[in-house]
Amino acid sequence: MATAKFETPALKRFPVIPLVAEGAMAHSKPFVAPAKIQEAVGFPGELTDGWEQRAIAKMGELLDKYRSLRVHMDACVHCGACSDKCHYYLGTGDPKNMPVARQDLMRSVYRRHFTFAGKHFPKLVGAVDMSKGVLDQWWSYYNQCSECRRCSVFCPYGIDTAEVTMAAREIMNSVGLGQKYANEIIGKVHRIGNNLGIPGPALEDTLLGLEEDTKAETGVDVRFPLDVKGAEVLLITPSADFFSEPHVDSLIGYAKVFHAAGISWTLSSKASEAGNFGLFIGNYEQLRKIALRIREAALELGVKRIVVGECGHAWRVAYSFWNTLVGIGAGGKDPFAIELQNQLDGRYKQPTHICELTYDLIQRGALKFDKEKNDGRIVTFHDSCNVARASRMGDMPGGQFVIPREIIKAVANRFHDMAPGTIHEATFCCGGGGGLLTDDLLELRVKGALPRMEALKNVVDTHGVNFMATICAICKAQFSKVLPYYGFDMSMVGGVHQLVSKAIRLGEPH
Ligand code: SF4
Ligand code: SF4
């Protein structure tokens, strides 16, 4: 159980590698999912006799299924290059938050059960049996990894700790130990269609309210359509966009872009969630089941394009997995995947990120802006991990870094990047990704945000930055919560399309 009280780390001018504080975060653990939540998503309700053997069997299954996991277990030479690259180590000093140490929690069990040396000379190679003590450490430290992949950028062998964490969570779930926050949300998506549990009628009311608000603000009838058959675009966006601040301001921005460009579009009450927490728990079946709602909605509505809103891990799932998972993009081979591939318009990238769509319209001169409307904002951009290190945008290398920045520069006059080494592929996690955005892990979230807060402070001090744009629902929610711990205003964070919304001209022929 997380402690209620903790000290927020002091911001330093330059990153400092902390002194090792053994066991400093051993107490940090998320709430365990009760049996009802576990069973609702198809996992055992609790640990029962013989769980150790079942955990090892699951590990063997994953090692056979994902060759990369076996490579990650075997390839590490303990060079230490990753040890100071994790924001959770930098924020807490706990040596088990060094990526190599996190991997070793699984590697020591792997060696015992899957290597010759570990089976016969366990002490010589640091091999250990699966036990309750080991499981307790897994539970704590595999729930202190946001699966951000920053460490893998610096590893000479490309070892991906995120993948190890996903495998550990999959093994724990398979023996009845699951995280309440993540598994409860997955259950809501299956039952209701989105992470927030917003039923269709409430969503319809909300969208009507947004139409009224936008008309009052602009005098223009900007639509927020729901379940419109025959629309060209199906927009899949995180459910936070429907209700939460500042997320909803980006949703208004997307609607204005579609309006200004004359593109017909719709949201779906069935597929009212871009997020896919199946990724965070490393479970392929959940990943697919959640994504299938989107395919069903696309087929029912007969849309020609699928566009994804501002959500980091959703874009990773869409960009990397939707093709083979459900047939959005080339790759899926079942009859429904083929039907959808035939239905979608091959002239467009499937799926398309909303930033790609907006950037393309800007390039073609199809959108006009009054940039000075954003003159009150001095803007920086936070690259979200899953966009930066697990996806691409556009046709150019590094498009995922260029495109959001070019949109910001098209709609705002004042932009300053944070320091190299804290952005692009080396970006620091917000501290709340990977299924950790829960208040039972608040201490971890606040401390893990330290490197990003230090980089932000530098541009605040040197350039007067007062707005940090990002294209991830989790980053927005996490920063809204942790910014005040570091003396910043929570309204400093917002979406790229929030800026677009402010500056875009409506009601003109384009
Ligand atoms: S993936 Fe990210 S959170 Fe996990 S160990 Fe690596 S740097 Fe840390
Ligand atoms: S950088 Fe790679 S090889 Fe070196 S200790 Fe970390 S995981 Fe192992």
XYZ file of C-alpha atoms and ligand atoms in Angstrom:
526
model
C 0.000 0.000 0.000
C 1.386 3.420 -0.916
C 2.252 5.734 1.953
C 0.008 8.733 2.395
C 2.836 11.166 3.066
C 6.036 11.721 1.162
C 8.400 14.504 0.246
C 8.362 15.968 -3.234
C 11.935 15.936 -4.575
C 13.638 19.318 -4.926
C 14.065 20.597 -8.496
C 17.694 20.953 -9.546
C 19.090 23.073 -12.345
C 20.833 20.099 -13.952
C 19.951 16.412 -13.660
C 21.783 14.767 -10.765
C 22.097 10.998 -10.455
C 20.744 10.266 -6.986
C 22.507 8.458 -4.189
C 21.341 4.890 -3.927
C 18.557 4.543 -1.372
C 18.107 0.797 -0.883
C 14.449 -0.192 -0.498
C 13.242 3.413 -0.712
C 10.165 2.410 -2.744
C 9.661 -1.159 -1.563
C 6.436 -0.021 0.106
C 4.969 1.291 -3.183
C 2.369 -1.172 -4.415
C -0.914 -0.705 -6.259
C -4.235 -1.967 -4.925
C -4.792 -5.631 -5.718
C -7.842 -6.364 -7.870
C -10.530 -8.236 -5.932
C -11.731 -11.558 -7.327
C -14.799 -9.987 -8.940
C -12.692 -7.638 -11.077
C -10.166 -10.344 -11.951
C -12.784 -12.862 -12.979
C -14.718 -10.312 -15.034
C -11.755 -10.086 -17.404
C -11.065 -13.809 -17.383
C -8.228 -14.082 -14.860
C -8.193 -16.263 -11.712
C -9.664 -14.394 -8.758
C -6.769 -14.940 -6.354
C -3.564 -16.847 -5.689
C -4.274 -20.486 -4.937
C -2.088 -23.505 -4.082
C 0.363 -24.369 -6.797
C 0.549 -20.818 -8.183
C 4.356 -21.039 -8.311
C 4.280 -23.890 -10.855
C 1.597 -22.117 -12.868
C 3.683 -18.937 -12.932
C 6.717 -20.831 -14.228
C 4.583 -22.593 -16.834
C 3.251 -19.209 -17.985
C 6.773 -17.842 -18.168
C 7.747 -20.807 -20.366
C 4.739 -20.139 -22.600
C 5.710 -16.472 -23.001
C 9.359 -17.324 -23.675
C 8.231 -19.612 -26.510
C 5.673 -17.158 -27.845
C 7.835 -14.020 -27.726
C 11.393 -14.813 -28.816
C 12.345 -11.244 -27.940
C 11.617 -11.974 -24.260
C 14.124 -14.825 -24.276
C 16.675 -12.536 -25.952
C 16.041 -9.884 -23.284
C 16.614 -12.517 -20.592
C 19.848 -13.827 -22.164
C 21.505 -10.787 -23.743
C 22.162 -8.428 -20.833
C 25.874 -8.034 -20.045
C 25.227 -5.806 -17.026
C 27.134 -2.924 -18.604
C 25.111 -0.426 -16.553
C 24.337 1.926 -19.444
C 20.624 1.848 -18.563
C 21.028 2.196 -14.809
C 20.544 5.986 -14.590
C 18.058 6.307 -17.459
C 14.798 5.526 -15.658
C 12.816 8.452 -14.302
C 11.694 6.298 -11.375
C 15.283 5.668 -10.364
C 16.158 9.352 -10.856
C 13.151 10.386 -8.775
C 13.437 7.814 -5.989
C 17.048 6.585 -5.775
C 15.749 3.047 -5.249
C 18.282 0.771 -7.007
C 15.540 -1.714 -7.916
C 14.190 1.027 -10.167
C 17.342 0.791 -12.280
C 16.114 -0.937 -15.447
C 18.727 -3.684 -15.233
C 17.690 -4.468 -11.653
C 14.036 -4.503 -12.672
C 14.840 -7.004 -15.434
C 16.912 -9.095 -13.021
C 13.838 -9.727 -10.864
C 12.576 -11.879 -13.719
C 15.973 -12.942 -15.027
C 16.934 -14.661 -11.765
C 13.770 -16.811 -11.921
C 14.305 -17.417 -15.649
C 17.812 -18.669 -14.981
C 16.634 -21.072 -12.289
C 14.006 -22.697 -14.440
C 15.110 -22.245 -18.031
C 18.920 -22.407 -18.132
C 21.320 -25.315 -17.560
C 23.556 -23.348 -15.192
C 20.619 -22.077 -13.144
C 19.083 -25.528 -12.813
C 22.324 -27.121 -11.584
C 24.357 -24.302 -9.981
C 21.778 -21.699 -8.976
C 23.947 -19.850 -6.470
C 26.742 -19.388 -8.989
C 24.493 -17.569 -11.464
C 22.152 -15.752 -9.103
C 19.207 -18.000 -9.919
C 16.260 -18.139 -7.525
C 13.062 -20.147 -7.198
C 9.697 -18.520 -7.654
C 8.427 -17.790 -4.137
C 6.096 -15.450 -2.282
C 9.051 -13.190 -1.464
C 9.993 -12.953 -5.141
C 6.368 -12.337 -6.107
C 6.130 -9.480 -3.577
C 9.124 -7.809 -5.216
C 7.637 -8.328 -8.674
C 4.370 -6.825 -7.518
C 6.098 -3.745 -6.184
C 8.691 -3.066 -8.884
C 6.876 -4.271 -11.994
C 4.271 -1.750 -10.924
C 6.959 0.929 -10.823
C 7.704 0.739 -14.548
C 5.619 2.856 -16.897
C 6.749 0.758 -19.883
C 8.147 3.957 -21.360
C 11.106 2.261 -23.156
C 13.555 5.083 -22.424
C 16.078 2.605 -21.050
C 16.007 0.579 -24.266
C 17.196 3.616 -26.247
C 20.440 3.594 -24.253
C 20.975 -0.177 -24.063
C 23.629 -1.339 -26.569
C 21.573 -4.515 -27.076
C 18.213 -2.778 -27.286
C 16.865 -4.712 -24.307
C 13.320 -3.527 -23.726
C 12.432 -3.467 -20.037
C 8.871 -2.498 -20.950
C 8.432 -5.892 -22.578
C 9.804 -7.606 -19.466
C 7.366 -5.649 -17.305
C 4.460 -6.599 -19.567
C 5.453 -10.270 -19.324
C 5.721 -10.053 -15.522
C 2.256 -8.505 -15.269
C 0.869 -11.144 -17.621
C 2.358 -13.895 -15.437
C 0.994 -12.311 -12.252
C -2.485 -11.907 -13.732
C -2.426 -15.511 -14.919
C -2.005 -16.738 -11.318
C -4.604 -14.386 -9.849
C -2.618 -11.288 -8.876
C -3.818 -8.298 -10.892
C -3.871 -4.555 -10.546
C -7.239 -3.128 -9.506
C -6.913 0.084 -11.527
C -5.989 -1.498 -14.870
C -8.264 -4.515 -14.698
C -11.266 -2.540 -13.503
C -10.851 -0.235 -16.499
C -10.573 -3.154 -18.913
C -13.800 -4.547 -17.456
C -15.523 -1.198 -18.055
C -14.472 -1.153 -21.701
C -15.959 -4.612 -22.212
C -19.170 -3.732 -20.387
C -19.752 -0.139 -21.444
C -17.302 0.721 -24.207
C -14.851 3.110 -22.584
C -12.413 3.539 -19.693
C -14.560 6.087 -17.887
C -17.710 3.972 -18.065
C -19.714 6.648 -19.915
C -22.896 5.087 -21.343
C -24.105 6.024 -24.848
C -26.928 8.399 -23.763
C -24.563 10.353 -21.469
C -22.074 10.625 -24.312
C -24.792 11.925 -26.629
C -25.785 14.578 -24.043
C -22.186 15.620 -23.608
C -21.647 16.045 -27.325
C -24.820 18.132 -27.648
C -23.537 20.296 -24.800
C -20.234 20.753 -26.608
C -22.074 21.844 -29.762
C -23.922 24.490 -27.738
C -20.726 25.662 -26.006
C -18.835 25.890 -29.293
C -21.698 27.807 -30.934
C -21.684 30.231 -27.996
C -17.909 30.667 -28.304
C -17.647 30.999 -32.085
C -21.118 31.667 -33.465
C -20.584 28.736 -35.833
C -22.483 25.438 -35.911
C -19.636 23.008 -35.314
C -20.995 19.470 -35.035
C -19.913 16.662 -32.701
C -21.603 13.743 -34.514
C -22.240 10.351 -32.912
C -22.975 7.058 -34.697
C -23.486 8.661 -38.104
C -23.595 5.987 -40.798
C -21.762 6.857 -43.990
C -19.471 9.482 -42.423
C -16.068 9.610 -44.040
C -14.009 9.554 -40.824
C -14.471 7.550 -37.637
C -12.641 9.357 -34.845
C -11.388 7.115 -32.072
C -10.315 9.205 -29.123
C -9.623 8.660 -25.403
C -12.807 8.902 -23.344
C -11.116 11.535 -21.177
C -11.623 13.851 -24.177
C -15.382 13.778 -23.562
C -15.348 15.040 -19.995
C -12.046 15.999 -18.440
C -10.137 19.250 -18.501
C -7.945 19.999 -20.402
C -8.669 17.013 -22.676
C -12.048 18.259 -23.900
C -10.433 21.361 -25.379
C -8.577 19.137 -27.831
C -11.792 17.352 -28.786
C -13.256 20.770 -29.601
C -10.107 21.393 -31.654
C -10.553 18.182 -33.685
C -14.212 19.103 -34.360
C -13.182 22.539 -35.581
C -10.550 21.034 -37.888
C -13.101 18.664 -39.437
C -15.569 21.542 -39.766
C -13.076 23.944 -41.328
C -11.839 21.311 -43.777
C -15.347 20.137 -44.675
C -14.671 16.522 -43.698
C -17.660 14.479 -42.557
C -16.870 12.561 -39.389
C -18.387 10.708 -36.503
C -17.666 9.340 -33.065
C -18.997 5.940 -32.065
C -20.853 4.981 -28.901
C -19.604 1.412 -29.345
C -15.960 2.376 -29.853
C -15.854 5.348 -27.497
C -12.347 4.640 -26.260
C -8.965 4.879 -27.969
C -7.057 3.675 -24.916
C -6.227 -0.016 -24.707
C -5.034 -1.160 -21.297
C -4.519 -4.658 -22.687
C -1.106 -3.295 -23.722
C -0.194 -2.321 -20.171
C -0.904 -5.769 -18.742
C 0.820 -7.507 -21.665
C -2.242 -9.557 -22.534
C -2.777 -10.214 -26.219
C -6.349 -11.485 -25.849
C -7.433 -8.344 -23.989
C -5.549 -6.139 -26.454
C -7.424 -7.756 -29.327
C -10.818 -7.878 -27.660
C -10.674 -4.154 -26.860
C -9.523 -3.293 -30.395
C -12.279 -5.399 -31.957
C -14.906 -2.886 -30.805
C -13.309 -0.403 -33.199
C -13.497 -2.787 -36.129
C -17.136 -3.561 -35.379
C -17.978 0.154 -35.212
C -16.088 0.914 -38.441
C -17.900 -1.859 -40.306
C -21.319 -0.860 -38.948
C -20.832 2.823 -39.773
C -19.275 2.189 -43.187
C -16.550 4.810 -42.707
C -13.673 5.319 -45.137
C -10.971 6.484 -42.738
C -10.075 5.846 -39.111
C -8.426 8.724 -37.251
C -6.977 8.518 -33.743
C -7.134 11.390 -31.237
C -4.490 12.563 -28.776
C -3.558 9.433 -26.806
C -0.004 8.088 -26.614
C -0.415 4.388 -25.948
C -3.551 4.261 -28.109
C -1.501 5.522 -31.035
C 1.137 2.874 -30.357
C -1.529 0.154 -30.395
C -3.163 1.657 -33.490
C 0.100 2.224 -35.365
C 1.828 -1.028 -34.456
C -0.901 -3.578 -33.809
C -4.281 -2.675 -35.297
C -3.334 -4.073 -38.708
C -2.762 -7.650 -37.624
C -5.053 -7.451 -34.574
C -8.202 -6.349 -36.372
C -7.402 -5.455 -39.987
C -7.150 -1.665 -39.783
C -4.239 -1.364 -42.189
C -2.810 -4.271 -44.143
C -2.107 -7.568 -42.404
C -5.297 -8.959 -40.853
C -6.397 -12.096 -42.685
C -9.759 -13.116 -41.220
C -12.901 -12.364 -43.285
C -13.904 -9.279 -41.236
C -10.388 -7.842 -41.463
C -10.457 -8.281 -45.228
C -13.943 -6.740 -45.435
C -12.708 -3.707 -43.501
C -9.568 -3.368 -45.620
C -11.769 -3.330 -48.709
C -14.084 -0.748 -47.136
C -11.404 1.740 -46.006
C -10.068 4.241 -48.545
C -6.619 3.092 -49.670
C -5.559 6.635 -50.556
C -5.185 7.421 -46.856
C -2.945 6.013 -44.180
C -5.036 3.628 -42.064
C -5.096 4.529 -39.252
C -4.203 8.232 -39.341
C -3.218 10.270 -36.291
C -5.237 13.461 -35.826
C -1.926 15.367 -35.944
C -1.126 13.827 -39.335
C -4.540 14.875 -40.604
C -4.229 18.436 -39.303
C -0.610 18.774 -40.486
C -1.567 17.586 -43.964
C -4.399 20.139 -44.127
C -2.018 22.887 -42.992
C 0.534 21.871 -45.644
C -2.158 22.092 -48.306
C -3.321 25.497 -47.100
C -6.740 24.115 -46.180
C -6.736 25.646 -42.688
C -6.273 29.276 -41.692
C -5.231 30.530 -38.280
C -5.056 33.690 -36.211
C -1.845 32.808 -34.408
C -1.933 35.865 -32.193
C -4.872 34.327 -30.352
C -2.280 32.118 -28.673
C 0.070 35.005 -27.896
C -0.699 34.697 -24.198
C 1.004 31.322 -24.289
C 4.691 30.572 -24.450
C 4.649 26.958 -25.465
C 6.857 23.913 -25.058
C 6.126 20.346 -26.148
C 6.344 17.149 -24.126
C 6.966 14.086 -26.336
C 4.882 11.227 -24.978
C 6.786 7.952 -24.634
C 4.600 5.691 -26.729
C 4.445 8.181 -29.581
C 8.157 9.006 -29.402
C 9.664 5.543 -28.975
C 7.040 3.157 -30.307
C 5.436 4.784 -33.330
C 5.929 7.105 -36.261
C 3.946 9.830 -37.999
C 3.956 10.981 -41.588
C 6.408 9.789 -44.204
C 9.600 11.203 -42.745
C 11.965 9.688 -40.177
C 11.210 11.370 -36.858
C 7.822 12.563 -38.139
C 6.371 11.905 -34.684
C 8.653 14.666 -33.356
C 8.321 17.077 -36.292
C 4.570 17.017 -36.952
C 3.203 18.046 -33.531
C 5.836 20.806 -33.285
C 5.033 22.101 -36.772
C 1.338 22.236 -35.877
C 2.153 24.229 -32.732
C 4.330 26.626 -34.729
C 1.510 27.083 -37.258
C -0.940 28.130 -34.544
C 1.247 29.915 -31.957
C 4.010 32.480 -32.268
C 6.100 31.516 -29.271
C 7.578 28.034 -28.960
C 10.661 26.762 -27.121
C 11.812 23.172 -26.880
C 13.072 21.696 -23.652
C 16.703 20.570 -23.477
C 18.043 17.943 -25.874
C 18.331 14.690 -23.957
C 14.881 15.266 -22.449
C 12.860 15.318 -25.691
C 12.389 13.292 -28.891
C 13.501 9.657 -28.469
C 15.134 10.510 -25.121
C 11.982 12.066 -23.734
C 11.204 11.501 -20.071
C 7.954 9.812 -19.133
C 5.331 11.958 -17.412
C 5.529 9.462 -14.534
C 1.985 8.100 -14.857
C 2.060 5.913 -17.980
C 1.845 2.150 -18.370
C -1.156 1.637 -16.084
C 0.243 3.600 -13.117
C -2.140 6.574 -13.299
C -3.827 5.722 -10.039
C -3.804 7.525 -6.723
C -2.624 4.418 -4.873
C 0.692 5.093 -6.664
C 0.736 8.860 -6.160
C 4.147 8.972 -4.463
C 5.684 7.088 -7.371
C 3.945 9.340 -9.875
C 5.135 12.529 -8.221
C 8.727 11.327 -7.812
C 8.825 9.801 -11.293
C 7.837 13.151 -12.797
C 11.011 14.776 -11.446
C 13.177 14.683 -14.617
C 10.395 16.153 -16.751
C 9.661 18.822 -14.134
C 13.355 19.805 -14.061
C 13.458 20.166 -17.847
C 10.244 22.177 -17.739
C 11.582 24.442 -15.004
C 14.584 25.281 -17.174
C 12.422 26.580 -20.044
C 10.129 28.344 -17.599
C 13.137 30.162 -16.128
C 14.919 30.901 -19.399
C 12.034 31.564 -21.802
C 9.018 32.209 -19.614
C 7.242 29.077 -20.881
C 3.741 28.880 -19.430
C 2.148 26.080 -21.443
C 3.293 22.497 -22.031
C 1.452 20.890 -24.927
C 1.242 17.136 -25.290
C -0.716 14.577 -27.299
C -1.484 11.995 -24.647
C -4.488 11.696 -22.334
C -2.415 10.023 -19.627
C 0.258 12.743 -19.766
C -2.442 15.422 -19.493
C -4.062 13.747 -16.469
C -0.738 12.986 -14.798
C 0.662 16.504 -15.246
C -2.589 18.115 -14.084
C -2.111 16.172 -10.864
C 1.637 16.498 -10.271
C 2.440 19.998 -11.583
C 1.233 21.638 -8.324
C 3.578 19.398 -6.287
C 6.452 21.182 -8.060
C 5.006 24.673 -7.715
C 3.490 24.913 -11.212
C -0.101 25.693 -12.107
C -2.047 22.590 -13.179
C -3.508 24.471 -16.148
C -0.024 24.685 -17.699
C -0.659 21.411 -19.514
C -2.936 20.944 -22.498
C -3.295 19.419 -25.928
C -1.867 20.417 -29.282
C -5.414 20.672 -30.630
C -6.307 22.909 -27.713
C -3.939 25.410 -29.291
C -5.354 24.646 -32.740
C -8.864 25.246 -31.386
C -7.957 28.697 -30.129
C -6.398 29.926 -33.377
C -8.374 28.233 -36.150
C -10.649 30.329 -38.377
C -14.119 28.882 -38.887
C -16.963 29.594 -41.222
C -14.856 30.593 -44.194
C -14.779 28.807 -47.527
C -11.506 26.901 -47.892
S 10.734 1.147 -19.486
Fe 10.808 3.235 -18.597
S 9.877 3.004 -16.557
Fe 10.446 0.939 -17.265
S 12.512 0.594 -16.475
Fe 12.761 1.447 -18.545
S 12.991 3.667 -18.215
Fe 12.091 2.796 -16.326
S 22.126 -1.270 -20.883
Fe 21.327 -3.234 -21.634
S 23.065 -4.664 -21.448
Fe 23.576 -2.853 -20.202
S 22.832 -3.366 -18.120
Fe 21.152 -2.286 -19.141
S 19.880 -3.896 -20.053
Fe 21.871 -4.834 -19.542
